[in-house]
Amino acid sequence: MPETSPDDAPPGTAALAFPTDFLWGASTSAYQIEGATNEDGRGPSVWDTFCRMTGRVNHGHTGDIACDHYHRYGDDVRLMKDLGIGAYRFSLAWPRVLPRGRGVANQAGLDFYDRLIDTLLEAGIEPWATLFHWDLPQALDDLGGWTNRDSAGWFADYATIAARRFGDRVKHWATFNEFSVFTLFGYAFGWAPPSISDKAAHLKTIHHVNLAHGDATAVLRAHVPGAAIGAIHSVQPCRPSSDAPEDIAATALFNEHWNLCFPDAQILGTYPPQIGASIEPYVRAGDMARICQPMDWFGLNHYAPMYAKADPGMLWGFVFGALPENLPRTGVGWPIDPSAFEQTLKELTSRYRLPIYVTENGYGSQTQPAPNERAELDDQGRVAYLAGSIEAMHRALRDGAKVRGYFVWSLLDNFEWGAGYGDRFGIVFVDYATQERIPKASARWYAALIKSQKAPPNRPKR
Ligand code: IFM
């Protein structure tokens, strides 16, 4: 494996040398940054609706303006270029492309993504597009959303429009972002749109989303010459929060839901045992072959180990449990344990045997009083977290994990779903009153890391 000189590496990564073709990127998603929810023909999404329901999102925040990226994408691309970022993972907003989810495409919405993609390419930054990062068109939810088996066809039609329009320039595609998170939160826990807690609805959703993934993969393969197609999974080791047998059993089911039921179906062609038994009534002949398409890469979003416990009051009998007292925590209370990242990369390599791109990893902070700009800009907690993660990723790579790239979450502070704008994950600070962007210490640190890993001019790149 050709390696670069780590001479210029920033503190915390001085001994690391990644392959010269290792990809260093940054991630965002449409609803979290674009704003302009009512402009140029975009239709409403389930998140627009959810944000308007009393008490669902902290402080009643919405994505209406967010980071105004819809108008400021040029500045944001320049910012990435200045940081030396090699690839940018963004999502297309389905309701911007198809305001009612199906039917006639919205030219102004497609034009926006044309401008973004062209600006990225001019800046030498690879565009990585995700088709779905949770913003289902409201008009489709009105028809049952993912609980409706037709949703796979709606998604494939949307994928066809995107592939035909952007496939000449975008070669890296992901079908979905974090299947388990939006399905569990939306259809089992009821904490996200469409706020359902129902076993049949949840099981149907799992299966239909898997079908949609399979159909969209086939569409991308057919319409994008040279496509590198992946899907993005949230994978975090699930640990029981006590030794009690009921907590251990609840954790096993939690693990099937969170970590296994999407990638196992998509890559191995089977559901894990407990879910497999309960999902059977919704699976028709030929479905598993439709779902299990050849994939080019595995997208891993990793943050922290998760602790689960039994709770008979919850739909599936499990819920998040207490964290061990001795684990340090991020500014939003998530445990910090880089060994969980190393373990995850190694386990995924042996289970699925695909090249892995870490499509999200990052640190959330809550600066009080909000925003305490001084503390936020000198974000040493985030720097330490990123350094610990990247060291863990390097150990995994050294031991044979097939990790090929890393995208930090997130380029910008943004709309953090139910937490609104209070939780900040950006390496770049956003002043929401003025929309000024200010790189934090972590952005400078990441830029120095990327620079240190670039091939010296006299050494050819692989
Ligand atoms: O902001 C989210 C993102 O949309 C999906 N992955 C986790 C991030 C932090 O919570």
Coordinates of C-alpha atoms in Angstrom, one line a residue, residues 45-407:
S45 CA -41.6 17.1 2.6
V46 CA -42.6 15.1 5.7
W47 CA -40.0 17.2 7.7
D48 CA -41.7 20.4 6.7
T49 CA -44.9 19.0 8.1
F50 CA -43.3 17.5 11.2
C51 CA -41.5 20.8 12.1
R52 CA -44.9 22.5 12.2
M53 CA -46.3 20.1 14.7
T54 CA -46.2 21.5 18.2
G55 CA -43.5 20.2 20.4
R56 CA -41.8 17.9 17.9
V57 CA -38.6 19.9 17.1
N58 CA -36.7 21.9 19.8
H59 CA -37.7 25.6 19.9
G60 CA -40.1 25.0 16.9
H61 CA -37.1 25.2 14.5
T62 CA -37.6 24.4 10.9
G63 CA -35.5 23.8 7.8
D64 CA -37.1 26.8 6.0
I65 CA -33.8 28.8 5.9
A66 CA -31.3 26.4 7.4
C67 CA -27.8 27.4 6.1
D68 CA -29.3 29.0 3.0
H69 CA -27.1 26.7 1.0
Y70 CA -29.5 26.9 -1.9
H71 CA -28.3 30.4 -2.5
R72 CA -24.8 30.1 -1.0
Y73 CA -23.6 26.9 -2.5
G74 CA -20.9 28.7 -4.4
D75 CA -19.4 30.0 -1.1
D76 CA -19.7 26.6 0.4
V77 CA -17.8 24.9 -2.5
R78 CA -15.1 27.6 -2.2
L79 CA -14.8 26.9 1.5
M80 CA -14.3 23.2 0.8
K81 CA -11.8 23.9 -1.9
D82 CA -9.8 26.0 0.6
L83 CA -9.9 23.2 3.1
G84 CA -8.5 20.8 0.5
I85 CA -11.6 18.5 0.6
G86 CA -11.6 16.0 -2.2
A87 CA -15.2 14.8 -2.2
Y88 CA -18.5 16.2 -1.2
R89 CA -21.5 14.0 -0.2
F90 CA -24.8 15.8 -0.5
S91 CA -28.3 14.6 -0.9
L92 CA -30.9 15.5 -3.6
A93 CA -34.2 16.7 -2.2
W94 CA -36.8 14.5 -3.7
P95 CA -39.5 17.2 -3.3
R96 CA -37.3 19.7 -5.1
V97 CA -36.9 17.3 -8.0
L98 CA -40.5 16.1 -7.9
P99 CA -42.7 18.4 -5.9
R100 CA -45.4 15.8 -5.5
G101 CA -43.0 12.9 -5.4
R102 CA -44.0 11.6 -8.9
G103 CA -45.1 12.9 -12.2
V104 CA -43.4 15.9 -13.9
A105 CA -40.0 16.9 -12.7
N106 CA -39.3 20.4 -11.6
Q107 CA -36.8 22.0 -13.9
A108 CA -35.7 24.7 -11.5
G109 CA -34.9 22.0 -8.9
L110 CA -32.9 20.0 -11.4
D111 CA -31.1 23.3 -12.4
F112 CA -30.0 23.9 -8.9
Y113 CA -28.3 20.5 -8.7
D114 CA -26.7 21.1 -12.1
R115 CA -25.2 24.3 -10.8
L116 CA -24.0 22.6 -7.6
I117 CA -22.4 19.7 -9.4
D118 CA -20.8 21.9 -12.0
T119 CA -19.3 24.2 -9.4
L120 CA -17.9 21.2 -7.5
L121 CA -16.3 19.7 -10.6
E122 CA -14.8 23.1 -11.5
A123 CA -13.3 23.2 -8.0
G124 CA -11.9 19.7 -8.4
I125 CA -14.2 18.2 -5.8
E126 CA -15.9 14.8 -6.5
P127 CA -19.7 15.0 -6.2
W128 CA -21.2 12.1 -4.2
A129 CA -25.0 12.1 -4.4
T130 CA -27.4 10.5 -2.0
L131 CA -30.9 10.0 -3.4
F132 CA -32.7 10.0 0.0
H133 CA -31.8 11.6 3.3
W134 CA -35.2 11.4 5.0
D135 CA -37.2 14.2 3.2
L136 CA -40.0 12.1 1.7
P137 CA -42.4 14.3 -0.4
Q138 CA -45.5 14.9 1.7
A139 CA -47.7 14.0 -1.2
L140 CA -46.3 10.5 -1.1
D141 CA -46.7 10.2 2.6
D142 CA -50.4 11.1 2.1
L143 CA -50.5 7.9 0.0
G144 CA -49.1 5.8 2.8
G145 CA -45.4 6.7 2.2
W146 CA -43.1 3.7 2.7
T147 CA -45.8 1.5 4.1
N148 CA -47.3 1.5 0.5
R149 CA -45.6 -1.2 -1.7
D150 CA -45.8 1.2 -4.6
S151 CA -43.2 3.3 -2.9
A152 CA -40.4 1.2 -4.5
G153 CA -41.7 2.2 -7.9
W154 CA -42.0 5.9 -7.0
F155 CA -38.4 5.8 -5.8
A156 CA -37.1 4.0 -8.9
D157 CA -38.8 6.6 -11.1
Y158 CA -37.2 9.4 -9.1
A159 CA -33.8 7.6 -9.4
T160 CA -34.3 7.4 -13.1
I161 CA -34.8 11.2 -13.4
A162 CA -31.7 11.9 -11.3
A163 CA -29.5 9.3 -13.0
R164 CA -30.4 10.6 -16.5
R165 CA -29.9 14.2 -15.6
F166 CA -26.7 14.0 -13.5
G167 CA -25.2 10.6 -14.4
D168 CA -22.9 12.2 -17.0
R169 CA -21.1 14.0 -14.1
V170 CA -21.9 12.2 -10.9
K171 CA -20.4 8.8 -10.7
H172 CA -20.7 8.1 -7.0
W173 CA -24.3 7.4 -5.9
A174 CA -25.9 6.2 -2.7
T175 CA -29.5 5.1 -2.6
F176 CA -30.4 5.9 1.0
N177 CA -28.9 7.4 4.1
E178 CA -29.3 5.5 7.3
F179 CA -32.2 3.2 6.5
S180 CA -32.5 1.9 10.1
V181 CA -32.7 5.4 11.6
F182 CA -35.5 6.9 9.7
T183 CA -37.5 3.7 9.7
L184 CA -37.2 3.0 13.4
F185 CA -37.6 6.6 14.5
G186 CA -40.5 7.2 12.1
Y187 CA -42.5 4.0 12.1
A188 CA -41.6 2.3 15.5
F189 CA -40.6 4.9 18.1
G190 CA -42.8 7.6 16.5
W191 CA -40.1 10.2 17.2
A192 CA -39.8 11.4 13.6
P193 CA -42.2 11.7 10.7
P194 CA -44.6 10.2 10.0
S195 CA -44.8 9.6 13.8
I196 CA -46.1 6.1 13.6
S197 CA -45.6 3.3 16.1
D198 CA -47.0 0.2 14.6
K199 CA -45.4 -3.2 14.0
A200 CA -47.1 -4.0 10.6
A201 CA -46.3 -0.5 9.3
H202 CA -42.7 -0.7 10.5
L203 CA -42.2 -4.2 8.9
K204 CA -43.8 -3.2 5.6
T205 CA -41.6 -0.1 5.6
I206 CA -38.4 -2.1 6.2
H207 CA -39.3 -4.3 3.3
H208 CA -40.5 -1.6 0.9
V209 CA -37.4 0.5 1.5
N210 CA -35.2 -2.5 0.8
L211 CA -37.1 -3.0 -2.5
A212 CA -36.8 0.7 -3.3
H213 CA -33.0 0.4 -2.7
G214 CA -32.8 -2.6 -5.0
D215 CA -34.8 -1.1 -7.8
A216 CA -32.9 2.2 -7.6
T217 CA -29.6 0.4 -7.7
A218 CA -30.7 -1.3 -10.9
V219 CA -31.8 2.0 -12.4
L220 CA -28.5 3.7 -11.6
R221 CA -26.6 0.8 -13.0
A222 CA -28.6 1.0 -16.2
H223 CA -28.4 4.8 -16.7
V224 CA -25.0 5.8 -15.3
P225 CA -22.0 4.6 -17.2
G226 CA -19.2 3.8 -14.8
A227 CA -21.3 4.3 -11.7
A228 CA -20.0 3.4 -8.3
I229 CA -23.1 2.6 -6.3
G230 CA -23.4 2.2 -2.5
A231 CA -25.9 2.5 0.3
I232 CA -25.3 4.2 3.6
H233 CA -25.9 2.4 6.9
S234 CA -25.7 3.6 10.4
V235 CA -23.7 0.9 12.1
Q236 CA -22.9 1.2 15.8
P237 CA -22.1 -1.8 18.1
C238 CA -25.2 -2.5 20.3
R239 CA -24.4 -3.3 23.8
P240 CA -26.8 -4.3 26.7
S241 CA -26.9 -1.6 29.4
S242 CA -26.9 -4.4 32.1
D243 CA -26.2 -8.1 32.5
A244 CA -29.9 -8.8 33.0
P245 CA -31.1 -11.5 30.6
E246 CA -34.0 -9.4 29.4
D247 CA -31.6 -6.5 28.5
I248 CA -29.3 -9.0 26.6
A249 CA -32.3 -10.3 24.7
A250 CA -33.7 -6.9 23.9
T251 CA -30.2 -5.8 22.7
A252 CA -30.1 -8.7 20.2
L253 CA -33.3 -7.6 18.6
F254 CA -32.3 -4.0 18.7
N255 CA -29.1 -5.0 16.9
E256 CA -31.1 -6.8 14.1
H257 CA -33.2 -3.7 13.6
W258 CA -30.4 -1.1 13.8
N259 CA -27.4 -2.9 12.2
L260 CA -28.5 -5.9 10.2
C261 CA -32.0 -5.9 8.5
F262 CA -31.0 -3.5 5.7
P263 CA -27.4 -4.5 4.8
D264 CA -28.0 -8.2 5.3
A265 CA -31.0 -8.2 3.0
Q266 CA -29.2 -6.0 0.4
I267 CA -25.8 -7.7 0.4
L268 CA -26.4 -11.2 1.7
G269 CA -30.0 -11.6 0.4
T270 CA -31.5 -12.6 3.8
Y271 CA -33.1 -11.0 6.8
P272 CA -31.7 -11.7 10.2
P273 CA -33.5 -14.4 12.1
Q274 CA -36.0 -12.6 14.3
I275 CA -37.0 -10.0 11.8
G276 CA -37.0 -12.6 9.1
A277 CA -39.7 -14.5 10.9
S278 CA -42.0 -11.5 11.5
I279 CA -41.5 -9.9 8.0
E280 CA -42.4 -13.0 6.1
P281 CA -46.0 -12.1 5.4
Y282 CA -44.8 -9.0 3.4
V283 CA -42.2 -10.8 1.3
R284 CA -43.3 -12.0 -2.1
A285 CA -41.6 -14.5 -4.5
G286 CA -38.6 -12.8 -6.2
D287 CA -38.4 -9.9 -3.7
M288 CA -35.1 -10.9 -2.2
A289 CA -33.4 -11.1 -5.6
R290 CA -34.8 -7.7 -6.4
I291 CA -33.3 -6.3 -3.2
C292 CA -29.9 -8.0 -3.4
Q293 CA -28.1 -6.2 -6.2
P294 CA -24.4 -6.2 -6.7
M295 CA -23.0 -3.2 -4.8
D296 CA -19.7 -1.3 -5.3
W297 CA -19.2 0.1 -1.8
F298 CA -20.6 0.1 1.7
G299 CA -21.3 3.5 3.2
L300 CA -20.7 3.5 7.0
N301 CA -22.0 6.3 9.2
H302 CA -20.4 5.7 12.6
Y303 CA -20.6 7.8 15.8
A304 CA -20.7 5.8 19.0
P305 CA -21.6 2.4 20.6
M306 CA -25.2 2.2 21.6
Y307 CA -26.6 0.8 24.8
A308 CA -30.0 -0.9 24.9
K309 CA -32.4 -2.2 27.5
A310 CA -35.7 -4.0 27.7
D311 CA -38.8 -1.9 27.9
P312 CA -42.1 -3.8 27.5
G313 CA -43.8 -0.4 27.0
M314 CA -42.0 0.1 23.7
L315 CA -43.2 -1.4 20.4
W316 CA -40.5 -4.0 20.0
G317 CA -39.6 -4.2 23.7
F318 CA -36.3 -2.4 23.5
V319 CA -35.2 1.2 23.9
F320 CA -32.0 3.1 24.5
G321 CA -30.4 2.3 27.9
A322 CA -28.1 4.0 30.3
L323 CA -24.5 4.6 29.3
P324 CA -21.6 3.3 31.4
E325 CA -20.5 6.1 33.7
N326 CA -16.8 5.7 32.8
L327 CA -17.1 6.5 29.1
P328 CA -16.4 10.1 28.1
R329 CA -19.1 11.9 26.2
T330 CA -19.4 14.3 23.3
G331 CA -21.1 17.7 23.8
V332 CA -24.5 16.1 23.0
G333 CA -23.9 13.2 25.4
W334 CA -22.9 10.5 22.9
P335 CA -20.3 8.1 24.3
I336 CA -16.7 8.4 23.0
D337 CA -15.1 5.0 22.3
P338 CA -12.9 4.9 19.2
S339 CA -12.4 1.2 19.7
A340 CA -16.0 0.7 18.7
F341 CA -15.2 2.3 15.3
E342 CA -12.2 0.1 14.8
Q343 CA -14.3 -3.0 15.7
T344 CA -17.1 -1.9 13.3
L345 CA -14.8 -1.4 10.4
K346 CA -13.2 -4.9 10.9
E347 CA -16.6 -6.6 11.4
L348 CA -18.1 -5.0 8.3
T349 CA -15.1 -6.0 6.2
S350 CA -15.5 -9.7 7.1
R351 CA -19.3 -9.7 7.0
Y352 CA -19.9 -7.9 3.7
R353 CA -16.5 -7.9 1.9
L354 CA -17.1 -4.6 0.2
P355 CA -14.9 -1.5 0.1
I356 CA -16.0 0.8 2.9
Y357 CA -16.4 4.5 2.8
V358 CA -17.0 6.2 6.1
T359 CA -19.7 8.5 4.9
E360 CA -20.3 10.2 8.3
N361 CA -18.4 10.6 11.5
G362 CA -18.4 13.6 13.7
Y363 CA -18.9 15.3 17.0
G364 CA -21.9 17.2 18.3
S365 CA -21.7 20.1 20.6
Q366 CA -24.1 22.3 22.4
T367 CA -22.6 25.6 23.4
Q368 CA -24.4 27.3 26.2
P369 CA -25.5 30.1 26.2
A370 CA -26.3 29.4 22.6
P371 CA -24.3 30.0 20.7
N372 CA -21.1 30.6 22.7
E373 CA -19.1 31.5 19.7
R374 CA -15.7 31.6 21.3
A375 CA -16.1 28.1 22.7
E376 CA -17.6 26.8 19.5
L377 CA -14.8 28.1 17.3
D378 CA -12.0 26.7 19.4
D379 CA -13.7 23.2 19.3
Q380 CA -10.9 21.1 20.8
G381 CA -13.4 18.4 21.9
R382 CA -14.3 17.9 18.2
V383 CA -10.6 17.9 17.2
A384 CA -9.8 15.2 19.8
Y385 CA -12.8 13.1 18.7
L386 CA -11.9 13.3 15.0
A387 CA -8.2 12.5 15.8
G388 CA -9.3 9.5 17.9
S389 CA -11.6 8.3 15.2
I390 CA -9.1 8.7 12.4
E391 CA -6.4 6.9 14.5
A392 CA -8.9 4.0 15.0
M393 CA -9.7 3.9 11.3
H394 CA -6.0 3.7 10.6
R395 CA -5.5 0.8 13.0
A396 CA -8.4 -1.0 11.3
L397 CA -6.9 -0.3 7.8
R398 CA -3.5 -1.6 9.0
D399 CA -5.2 -4.8 10.2
G400 CA -6.9 -5.4 6.8
A401 CA -10.2 -3.5 7.0
K402 CA -11.2 -2.4 3.5
V403 CA -11.7 1.3 4.3
R404 CA -11.2 3.6 1.3
G405 CA -12.3 7.0 2.4
Y406 CA -13.7 9.2 5.2
F407 CA -16.3 12.0 5.1

